CSV table of C-alpha atoms in Angstrom, one decimal:
chain,number,residue,atom,x,y,z
G,1,MET,CA,0.0,-0.1,-0.1
G,2,ASP,CA,3.0,2.2,0.7
G,3,THR,CA,3.9,1.9,-3.0
G,4,ILE,CA,0.5,2.8,-4.3
G,5,ALA,CA,0.4,5.9,-1.6
G,6,SER,CA,3.5,7.2,-2.7
G,7,LEU,CA,2.2,7.2,-6.5
G,8,PHE,CA,-0.5,9.7,-5.2
G,9,SER,CA,2.0,11.8,-2.9
G,10,PHE,CA,1.7,14.8,-5.2
G,11,ILE,CA,-2.0,15.1,-3.9
G,12,THR,CA,-1.2,14.5,-0.2
G,13,THR,CA,-0.5,18.2,0.5
G,14,PRO,CA,-3.6,19.6,-1.0
G,15,VAL,CA,-5.7,17.0,0.9
G,16,SER,CA,-4.0,17.8,4.1
G,17,TRP,CA,-4.2,21.5,3.4
G,18,VAL,CA,-8.1,21.1,3.0
G,19,ILE,CA,-8.4,18.8,6.2
G,20,VAL,CA,-6.5,21.6,8.2
G,21,GLN,CA,-8.6,24.4,6.8
G,22,PHE,CA,-11.9,22.5,7.9
G,23,HIS,CA,-10.3,21.6,11.2
G,24,SER,CA,-9.5,25.3,11.9
G,25,VAL,CA,-13.2,25.9,11.5
G,26,TYR,CA,-14.7,22.9,13.5
G,27,GLY,CA,-12.1,23.3,16.2
G,28,ALA,CA,-13.2,26.7,17.1
G,29,ILE,CA,-16.6,25.4,17.7
G,30,PHE,CA,-15.9,21.9,19.2
G,31,GLY,CA,-12.3,22.3,20.5
G,32,PRO,CA,-9.1,21.6,18.4
G,33,ASP,CA,-8.3,18.0,20.0
G,34,THR,CA,-11.9,16.8,19.7
G,35,GLY,CA,-13.1,13.7,17.5
G,36,TRP,CA,-15.8,16.1,16.2
G,37,ALA,CA,-13.3,18.7,14.8
G,38,TRP,CA,-11.3,16.0,13.1
G,39,GLY,CA,-14.1,13.7,11.9
G,40,LEU,CA,-16.3,16.5,10.7
G,41,SER,CA,-13.3,17.9,8.8
G,42,ILE,CA,-13.1,14.3,7.0
G,43,VAL,CA,-16.8,14.6,6.1
G,44,SER,CA,-16.4,18.2,4.7
G,45,LEU,CA,-13.5,16.7,2.6
G,46,VAL,CA,-15.8,14.2,1.2
G,47,ILE,CA,-18.7,16.7,0.6
G,48,LEU,CA,-16.5,19.1,-1.2
G,49,ILE,CA,-14.8,16.2,-3.5
G,50,ARG,CA,-18.3,14.7,-4.4
G,51,ILE,CA,-19.6,18.2,-5.4
G,52,CYS,CA,-16.7,18.6,-7.7
G,53,LEU,CA,-17.5,15.1,-9.2
G,54,ILE,CA,-21.3,15.9,-9.9
G,55,PRO,CA,-20.5,16.5,-13.7
G,56,LEU,CA,-18.7,13.0,-13.8
G,57,PHE,CA,-21.5,11.5,-12.2
G,58,VAL,CA,-24.1,13.0,-14.7
G,59,LYS,CA,-21.7,11.6,-17.4
G,60,GLN,CA,-21.7,8.2,-15.5
G,61,ILE,CA,-25.4,8.1,-15.7
G,62,LYS,CA,-25.6,9.0,-19.3
G,63,ALA,CA,-23.0,6.1,-20.3
G,64,THR,CA,-24.8,3.6,-18.2
G,65,ARG,CA,-28.0,4.2,-19.8
G,66,GLY,CA,-26.4,4.3,-23.2
G,67,MET,CA,-24.8,0.7,-22.4
G,68,GLN,CA,-28.1,-0.4,-21.3
G,69,THR,CA,-29.7,0.5,-24.6
G,70,LEU,CA,-26.8,-1.0,-26.6
G,71,GLN,CA,-27.1,-4.3,-25.0
G,72,PRO,CA,-29.3,-6.0,-27.5
G,73,GLU,CA,-27.1,-4.7,-30.3
G,74,MET,CA,-24.0,-5.9,-28.5
G,75,LYS,CA,-25.6,-9.3,-28.1
G,76,LYS,CA,-26.4,-9.8,-31.8
G,77,ILE,CA,-22.7,-8.7,-32.7
G,78,GLN,CA,-21.5,-11.4,-30.2
G,79,GLU,CA,-23.6,-14.0,-32.0
G,80,ARG,CA,-22.8,-13.0,-35.3
G,81,TYR,CA,-19.0,-12.9,-34.9
G,82,LYS,CA,-18.7,-15.5,-32.0
G,83,ASN,CA,-15.9,-17.2,-33.9
G,84,ASP,CA,-14.0,-14.0,-35.0
G,85,ARG,CA,-12.8,-12.2,-31.8
G,86,GLN,CA,-11.1,-9.5,-34.0
G,87,ARG,CA,-14.2,-8.6,-36.1
G,88,GLN,CA,-16.2,-8.7,-32.8
G,89,SER,CA,-14.0,-6.2,-31.4
G,90,GLU,CA,-14.1,-3.9,-34.4
G,91,GLU,CA,-17.9,-3.9,-34.6
G,92,MET,CA,-18.0,-3.2,-30.9
G,93,MET,CA,-15.8,0.0,-31.4
G,94,LYS,CA,-17.7,1.0,-34.4
G,95,LEU,CA,-21.0,0.8,-32.4
G,96,TYR,CA,-19.6,2.9,-29.6
G,97,LYS,CA,-18.3,5.3,-31.9
G,98,GLU,CA,-21.6,5.7,-33.9
G,99,THR,CA,-23.8,6.1,-30.8
G,100,GLY,CA,-21.0,8.0,-28.9
G,101,THR,CA,-20.8,5.9,-25.9
G,102,ASN,CA,-17.7,5.1,-23.8
G,103,PRO,CA,-17.9,1.8,-21.6
G,104,LEU,CA,-15.4,3.4,-19.2
G,105,SER,CA,-17.4,6.6,-18.6
G,106,SER,CA,-19.3,4.4,-15.9
G,107,CYS,CA,-16.3,4.1,-13.9
G,108,LEU,CA,-15.2,7.8,-13.8
G,109,PRO,CA,-16.5,8.8,-10.6
G,110,ILE,CA,-14.6,6.0,-8.8
G,111,LEU,CA,-11.5,6.5,-10.6
G,112,ALA,CA,-11.6,10.2,-9.8
G,113,GLN,CA,-12.2,9.5,-6.3
G,114,SER,CA,-9.0,7.0,-5.9
G,115,PRO,CA,-6.2,9.6,-5.6
G,116,PHE,CA,-8.1,11.5,-2.9
G,117,PHE,CA,-9.0,8.1,-1.3
G,118,PHE,CA,-5.2,7.0,-1.1
G,119,ALA,CA,-3.9,10.4,-0.3
G,120,LEU,CA,-6.3,10.4,2.8
G,121,TYR,CA,-5.3,6.9,3.7
G,122,HIS,CA,-1.5,8.1,3.5
G,123,VAL,CA,-2.3,10.9,5.9
G,124,LEU,CA,-4.0,9.0,8.4
G,125,ASN,CA,-1.2,6.2,8.3
G,126,SER,CA,1.4,9.1,8.9
G,127,ILE,CA,-0.5,10.2,11.9
G,128,ALA,CA,-0.5,6.8,13.3
G,129,SER,CA,3.1,6.3,12.5
G,130,ASN,CA,3.8,9.9,14.3
G,131,ASP,CA,5.0,11.4,11.0
G,132,THR,CA,4.2,14.9,9.8
G,133,ILE,CA,3.0,14.9,6.1
G,134,GLY,CA,1.8,17.8,3.9
G,135,VAL,CA,0.8,21.0,6.0
G,136,ILE,CA,0.2,18.8,9.1
G,137,ASN,CA,3.1,20.0,11.5
G,138,GLN,CA,3.9,18.4,14.7
G,139,SER,CA,1.3,20.2,16.8
G,140,LEU,CA,-1.5,19.4,14.5
G,141,LEU,CA,-0.2,15.8,14.5
G,142,GLU,CA,-0.6,15.5,18.4
G,143,SER,CA,-3.9,17.1,18.2
G,144,ALA,CA,-5.0,14.5,15.5
G,145,GLN,CA,-3.6,11.6,17.6
G,146,LYS,CA,-5.7,12.7,20.5
G,147,ALA,CA,-8.7,12.8,18.6
G,148,HIS,CA,-11.4,9.9,19.2
G,149,ILE,CA,-14.4,9.2,17.5
G,150,PHE,CA,-16.7,7.2,19.9
G,151,GLY,CA,-13.6,5.9,21.9
G,152,ALA,CA,-11.8,4.9,18.7
G,153,PRO,CA,-8.6,7.0,17.5
G,154,LEU,CA,-8.7,8.2,14.0
G,155,ALA,CA,-5.5,6.4,13.0
G,156,SER,CA,-6.6,3.0,14.7
G,157,LYS,CA,-7.5,0.0,12.8
G,158,PHE,CA,-9.7,-3.2,13.5
G,159,PHE,CA,-6.5,-5.4,13.7
G,160,SER,CA,-4.4,-3.1,15.5
G,161,SER,CA,-2.3,-4.3,18.3
G,162,GLU,CA,-3.1,-3.6,21.8
G,163,SER,CA,0.2,-1.8,22.1
G,164,GLU,CA,-0.6,0.6,19.3
G,165,VAL,CA,-4.1,1.2,20.6
G,166,ALA,CA,-2.7,1.9,23.9
G,167,ALA,CA,-0.2,4.4,22.4
G,168,LEU,CA,-3.1,6.4,21.2
G,169,ASN,CA,-4.9,6.3,24.7
G,170,ALA,CA,-7.6,4.1,23.8
G,171,SER,CA,-8.8,0.4,24.4
G,172,LEU,CA,-8.6,-2.4,21.7
G,173,THR,CA,-12.5,-3.3,22.6
G,174,ASP,CA,-13.7,0.3,21.8
G,175,VAL,CA,-11.6,0.3,18.5
G,176,ARG,CA,-13.0,-2.9,17.4
G,177,ILE,CA,-16.5,-2.3,18.1
G,178,VAL,CA,-16.5,1.0,16.3
G,179,THR,CA,-14.8,-0.3,13.4
G,180,ALA,CA,-17.0,-3.2,13.2
G,181,ILE,CA,-20.1,-1.1,13.1
G,182,MET,CA,-18.7,1.3,10.7
G,183,ILE,CA,-17.9,-1.6,8.3
G,184,VAL,CA,-21.2,-3.0,8.6
G,185,LEU,CA,-22.8,0.4,8.0
G,186,MET,CA,-20.6,1.0,5.0
G,187,SER,CA,-21.2,-2.5,3.4
G,188,ALA,CA,-25.0,-2.1,4.0
G,189,SER,CA,-25.0,1.5,2.2
G,190,GLN,CA,-23.4,0.0,-0.7
G,191,PHE,CA,-25.8,-2.9,-1.0
G,192,PHE,CA,-28.8,-0.6,-0.5
G,193,THR,CA,-27.5,1.6,-3.4
G,194,GLN,CA,-26.8,-1.1,-5.9
G,195,ARG,CA,-30.1,-2.9,-4.9
G,196,GLN,CA,-32.3,0.3,-5.6
G,197,LEU,CA,-30.4,0.6,-9.0
G,198,MET,CA,-31.3,-3.0,-9.9
G,199,THR,CA,-34.8,-3.2,-8.7
G,200,LYS,CA,-36.1,0.4,-9.6
G,201,ASN,CA,-34.0,1.9,-12.3
G,202,VAL,CA,-33.3,-0.9,-14.7
G,203,ASP,CA,-35.5,-1.5,-17.9
G,204,THR,CA,-37.3,-4.7,-16.9
G,205,THR,CA,-38.4,-5.3,-20.7
G,206,VAL,CA,-34.9,-5.9,-21.8
G,207,LYS,CA,-33.0,-9.1,-20.3
G,208,THR,CA,-29.2,-8.5,-20.9
G,209,PRO,CA,-25.8,-9.6,-19.6
G,210,PHE,CA,-25.2,-6.3,-18.4
G,211,MET,CA,-28.2,-6.9,-15.7
G,212,GLN,CA,-26.6,-10.0,-14.6
G,213,GLN,CA,-23.2,-8.2,-14.1
G,214,GLN,CA,-25.0,-5.6,-12.1
G,215,LYS,CA,-26.6,-8.0,-10.0
G,216,MET,CA,-23.3,-9.9,-9.2
G,217,LEU,CA,-21.8,-6.6,-8.2
G,218,MET,CA,-24.7,-6.0,-5.7
G,219,TYR,CA,-23.3,-8.9,-3.7
G,220,VAL,CA,-19.6,-8.5,-4.5
G,221,PHE,CA,-18.9,-5.0,-3.5
G,222,PRO,CA,-20.3,-5.1,-0.1
G,223,VAL,CA,-18.1,-8.2,0.6
G,224,MET,CA,-15.1,-6.4,-0.6
G,225,PHE,CA,-15.9,-3.6,1.6
G,226,ALA,CA,-16.2,-5.7,4.6
G,227,VAL,CA,-12.9,-7.7,3.7
G,228,PHE,CA,-10.8,-4.4,2.9
G,229,GLY,CA,-12.4,-2.4,5.6
G,230,VAL,CA,-10.7,-4.4,8.5
G,231,ASN,CA,-7.5,-2.9,7.3
G,232,PHE,CA,-8.6,0.8,6.8
G,233,PRO,CA,-8.2,3.4,9.9
G,234,VAL,CA,-11.1,5.0,11.5
G,235,GLY,CA,-10.6,8.0,9.6
G,236,VAL,CA,-10.7,6.3,6.1
G,237,LEU,CA,-13.9,4.5,7.3
G,238,VAL,CA,-15.5,7.8,8.1
G,239,TYR,CA,-14.6,8.9,4.6
G,240,TRP,CA,-15.8,5.9,2.8
G,241,LEU,CA,-19.0,5.7,4.7
G,242,THR,CA,-19.9,9.2,4.1
G,243,THR,CA,-19.1,8.8,0.3
G,244,ASN,CA,-21.4,5.7,0.3
G,245,VAL,CA,-24.3,7.7,2.0
G,246,TRP,CA,-23.7,10.6,-0.6
G,247,THR,CA,-23.8,8.1,-3.5
G,248,MET,CA,-27.1,6.5,-2.0
G,249,GLY,CA,-28.9,9.9,-1.7
G,250,GLN,CA,-27.6,10.9,-5.0
G,251,GLN,CA,-28.9,7.8,-6.5
G,252,MET,CA,-32.2,8.3,-5.0
G,253,TYR,CA,-32.4,11.7,-6.5
G,254,VAL,CA,-31.6,10.5,-10.0
G,255,ILE,CA,-34.1,7.7,-9.8
G,256,HIS,CA,-36.7,9.7,-8.4
G,257,ASN,CA,-36.4,12.5,-10.9
G,258,ASN,CA,-34.7,11.2,-13.9
G,259,PRO,CA,-35.4,7.3,-14.1
G,260,THR,CA,-34.4,5.0,-16.6
G,261,PRO,CA,-36.9,4.5,-19.5
G,262,GLY,CA,-38.9,1.2,-19.1
G,263,SER,CA,-38.2,0.9,-15.4
G,264,LYS,CA,-40.5,0.7,-12.5
G,265,ALA,CA,-38.9,4.2,-11.4
G,266,GLN,CA,-40.3,5.6,-14.8
G,267,ALA,CA,-43.7,4.2,-14.1
G,268,ALA,CA,-44.0,6.0,-10.8
G,269,TYR,CA,-42.4,9.2,-12.1
G,270,LEU,CA,-44.9,9.4,-15.2
G,271,GLU,CA,-47.8,8.7,-12.8
G,272,ARG,CA,-46.7,11.6,-10.7
G,273,LEU,CA,-46.1,13.9,-13.7
G,274,HIS,CA,-49.5,13.0,-15.1
G,275,LYS,CA,-51.1,14.2,-11.9
G,276,ARG,CA,-49.1,17.4,-11.9
G,277,VAL,CA,-49.7,18.2,-15.4
G,278,THR,CA,-53.4,17.5,-15.4
G,279,HIS,CA,-53.9,19.6,-12.2
G,280,HIS,CA,-52.2,22.6,-13.6
G,281,GLY,CA,-52.7,22.1,-17.1
G,282,LYS,CA,-49.3,22.6,-18.2
G,283,THR,CA,-45.7,21.3,-17.9
G,284,ARG,CA,-43.5,23.3,-15.3
G,285,GLY,CA,-39.8,23.6,-15.4
G,286,ARG,CA,-37.1,22.4,-18.0
G,287,GLY,CA,-37.0,19.1,-16.5
G,288,GLU,CA,-40.7,18.1,-17.0
G,289,LYS,CA,-40.4,19.6,-20.5
G,290,SER,CA,-37.6,17.6,-21.3
G,291,ILE,CA,-39.0,14.4,-20.3
G,292,VAL,CA,-42.3,15.1,-22.2
G,293,LYS,CA,-40.3,16.3,-25.3
G,294,ALA,CA,-38.3,13.0,-25.2
G,295,ILE,CA,-41.6,11.0,-24.9
G,296,VAL,CA,-43.2,12.8,-28.0
G,297,ALA,CA,-40.0,12.2,-29.9
G,298,LYS,CA,-40.1,8.6,-29.7
G,299,GLY,CA,-43.6,8.1,-31.6
G,300,ARG,CA,-44.2,4.6,-32.0
G,301,ASP,CA,-41.2,3.4,-30.2
G,302,ARG,CA,-42.8,4.4,-26.7
G,303,ASN,CA,-43.0,1.9,-24.1
G,304,GLU,CA,-45.8,0.7,-22.1
G,305,PHE,CA,-45.7,3.5,-19.4
G,306,GLU,CA,-44.9,6.2,-21.8
G,307,ARG,CA,-47.9,5.2,-24.0
G,308,LYS,CA,-50.1,5.1,-20.8
G,309,PHE,CA,-49.2,8.8,-19.9
G,310,ILE,CA,-50.0,10.1,-23.4
G,311,ASN,CA,-53.3,8.3,-23.6
G,312,GLY,CA,-54.0,9.6,-20.0
G,313,LEU,CA,-53.3,13.2,-21.1
G,314,ASN,CA,-55.6,12.7,-24.2
G,315,LYS,CA,-58.4,11.5,-21.9
G,316,ALA,CA,-57.9,14.6,-19.7
G,317,GLY,CA,-58.4,16.7,-22.8
G,318,LEU,CA,-54.6,17.7,-23.2
G,319,ALA,CA,-52.1,17.0,-26.1
G,320,ALA,CA,-48.3,16.9,-25.5
G,321,GLN,CA,-46.3,19.0,-28.2
G,322,PRO,CA,-42.9,18.4,-29.8
G,323,ASP,CA,-41.3,21.2,-27.6
G,324,GLY,CA,-42.3,19.5,-24.4
G,325,THR,CA,-45.2,21.9,-23.6
G,326,VAL,CA,-48.7,20.6,-23.1
G,327,VAL,CA,-51.9,22.2,-24.5
G,328,LYS,CA,-55.7,21.7,-24.7
G,329,SER,CA,-56.5,19.1,-27.5
G,330,GLU,CA,-58.8,20.2,-30.5
G,331,ALA,CA,-61.4,17.8,-29.3
G,332,ALA,CA,-61.4,19.4,-25.6
G,333,VAL,CA,-61.7,22.9,-27.3
G,334,ALA,CA,-64.5,21.8,-29.5
G,335,ALA,CA,-66.5,20.4,-26.6
G,336,GLN,CA,-66.1,23.4,-24.6
G,337,THR,CA,-67.0,25.9,-27.5
G,338,GLU,CA,-70.2,23.5,-28.5
G,339,ASP,CA,-73.5,25.9,-28.4
G,340,GLY,CA,-71.5,28.8,-27.9
G,341,ALA,CA,-70.8,28.4,-24.3
G,342,PRO,CA,-68.0,26.5,-22.4
G,343,THR,CA,-69.2,23.4,-20.6
G,344,ALA,CA,-67.1,24.3,-17.6
G,345,THR,CA,-69.6,27.2,-16.9
G,346,GLY,CA,-72.5,24.7,-16.1
G,347,ALA,CA,-74.4,25.0,-19.5
G,348,PRO,CA,-76.5,22.0,-19.9
G,349,LYS,CA,-75.3,19.6,-22.5
G,350,ARG,CA,-77.5,18.4,-25.5
G,351,GLN,CA,-79.3,15.3,-24.6
G,352,GLN,CA,-81.0,12.4,-26.4
G,353,PRO,CA,-84.7,12.5,-26.2
G,354,LYS,CA,-86.2,9.6,-24.2
G,355,ARG,CA,-87.4,6.8,-26.1
G,356,GLN,CA,-91.5,6.4,-26.0
G,357,SER,CA,-93.4,3.6,-25.6
G,358,LYS,CA,-96.1,2.5,-28.3
G,359,ALA,CA,-99.0,3.4,-26.1
G,360,GLN,CA,-97.5,7.0,-25.7
G,361,ARG,CA,-96.8,7.3,-29.4
G,362,GLN,CA,-100.4,6.4,-30.1
G,363,SER,CA,-102.0,8.8,-27.7
G,364,ALA,CA,-99.6,11.5,-28.9
G,365,LYS,CA,-101.4,11.5,-32.5
G,366,PRO,CA,-103.7,14.3,-33.5
G,367,GLY,CA,-107.1,13.8,-32.5
G,368,GLY,CA,-106.3,11.5,-29.9
G,369,GLU,CA,-107.5,8.6,-32.2
G,370,ALA,CA,-105.6,5.3,-31.5
G,371,GLU,CA,-104.3,3.3,-34.4
G,372,PRO,CA,-106.5,0.5,-35.6
G,373,LYS,CA,-105.7,-2.9,-34.1
G,374,THR,CA,-104.0,-5.2,-36.4
G,375,SER,CA,-104.1,-8.4,-34.6
G,376,LEU,CA,-107.1,-10.2,-33.0
G,377,SER,CA,-107.3,-10.9,-29.3
G,378,LYS,CA,-109.4,-13.5,-27.6
G,379,ALA,CA,-112.3,-10.9,-27.0
G,380,ASP,CA,-112.2,-9.8,-30.6
G,381,GLU,CA,-112.6,-13.2,-32.1
G,382,PRO,CA,-115.7,-13.7,-34.4
G,383,GLU,CA,-118.5,-15.8,-32.9
G,384,ASP,CA,-118.5,-18.3,-35.8
G,385,ALA,CA,-115.0,-19.2,-34.5
G,386,LYS,CA,-116.5,-20.2,-31.2
G,387,PRO,CA,-118.2,-23.5,-30.7
G,388,ALA,CA,-122.0,-23.3,-31.2
G,389,GLY,CA,-124.3,-23.2,-28.3
G,390,GLY,CA,-121.5,-22.9,-26.0
G,391,ALA,CA,-120.5,-26.2,-26.5
G,392,LYS,CA,-117.1,-27.3,-25.1
G,393,LYS,CA,-114.4,-28.7,-27.1
G,394,PRO,CA,-114.3,-32.6,-27.0
G,395,ALA,CA,-111.9,-33.6,-24.8
G,396,GLN,CA,-108.9,-35.6,-26.0
G,397,LYS,CA,-108.6,-39.2,-24.7
G,398,PRO,CA,-105.9,-39.9,-21.9
G,399,GLY,CA,-102.6,-40.6,-23.6
G,400,ALA,CA,-103.6,-39.2,-27.2
G,401,ARG,CA,-101.4,-36.7,-28.7
G,402,SER,CA,-102.3,-34.5,-31.5
G,403,LYS,CA,-100.5,-34.7,-34.9
G,404,ALA,CA,-98.7,-31.2,-34.2
G,405,GLN,CA,-97.4,-32.6,-30.9
G,406,SER,CA,-96.4,-36.0,-32.1
G,407,GLY,CA,-94.4,-34.5,-34.9
G,408,GLN,CA,-96.2,-36.2,-37.7
G,409,ARG,CA,-96.9,-34.6,-41.0
G,410,LYS,CA,-100.2,-33.5,-42.0
G,411,GLY,CA,-102.0,-35.1,-44.9
G,412,PRO,CA,-102.6,-38.7,-46.0
G,413,GLN,CA,-100.1,-41.1,-44.4
G,414,ARG,CA,-98.5,-43.8,-46.1
G,415,PRO,CA,-99.8,-47.2,-44.9
G,416,LYS,CA,-97.5,-49.2,-43.2
G,417,SER,CA,-96.5,-52.4,-44.8
G,418,PRO,CA,-97.9,-55.6,-43.2
G,419,SER,CA,-95.6,-57.5,-41.0
G,420,LYS,CA,-94.4,-60.6,-42.4
G,421,LYS,CA,-95.3,-63.5,-40.2
């Protein structure tokens, strides 16, 4: 590790200078020899570095999404040239060049943090070894050695010997408890960050090897932090825990406001956007306009959630425009201006007349005359159709069926052939 740290020795002076400047501010509040003053100085260093890395983080997001969209094409190239590695690499590079995607862009924030991480490790290791470094002179070195975070010195490690911990005026039990808790929190924050990326911000409609790699990293990274964390000083654990919490919050913000197309986070975002747009009748802010503009530009290539969003706007009488704005659709305007008055003012709508019954239609004729009956009822039957003298119809014999009931044909029946005896 000393060899690696010496490679980044050019940055130890700026890192130590930043820590000393923050320490002068917090030392005036909490005391120069307290763990709060030195611990908050390290936290402030992390925040300052991560703010400077925000442009790289935005580039990382774009690169990651570009790689996700290219996975189907990359898979086709791999299958087409599976026996020709050189041609496969050439086609991959051609695809990256055409789409403007760089696979290494997703690693830029981690690579940019590495010099600061090793510089801070070298500074804290020098404090533990009682060596001055950068702008940290002997008085600041003694002050840093006295600083304890929950009973653990800044320069102590999980596997520090009892004599080393005693030299820093601390107990080995306190050091191991504090470092163990910080390692667990550091691994848990890394796991949660990767998990929310996989479960909420990944396009579920496309199954690619990239998703399998991300799922594997979700379990590998926390284990790596746990293995290497036992060799980190407490100050470095503070640094790494702070940067993990920052990354987790930054990731949550991106997922909430700019989710990956086709992901569950996009479905939730478009649902919230639909409620806001229908409530206000327009898009507000550049962010909302850019999202709507991108959805409109896709046309028939929209995914399920984007089609649902556009259809919801149409049902609400709104139409998304190519520039990202939302206006009232022509159908809604025509419905409002019908009969010369908008429907929103409470004007009665044109209704279909109720369908009248036959008796109502007959009574509605001029003169009140009813239509002549076209069918005969039992009361209107002619008398000659009734049996004379009020005689009753002859009763049928029991068991006898009429020809109509028996299903026989009317008219003369062909005689049955005699049975042969």
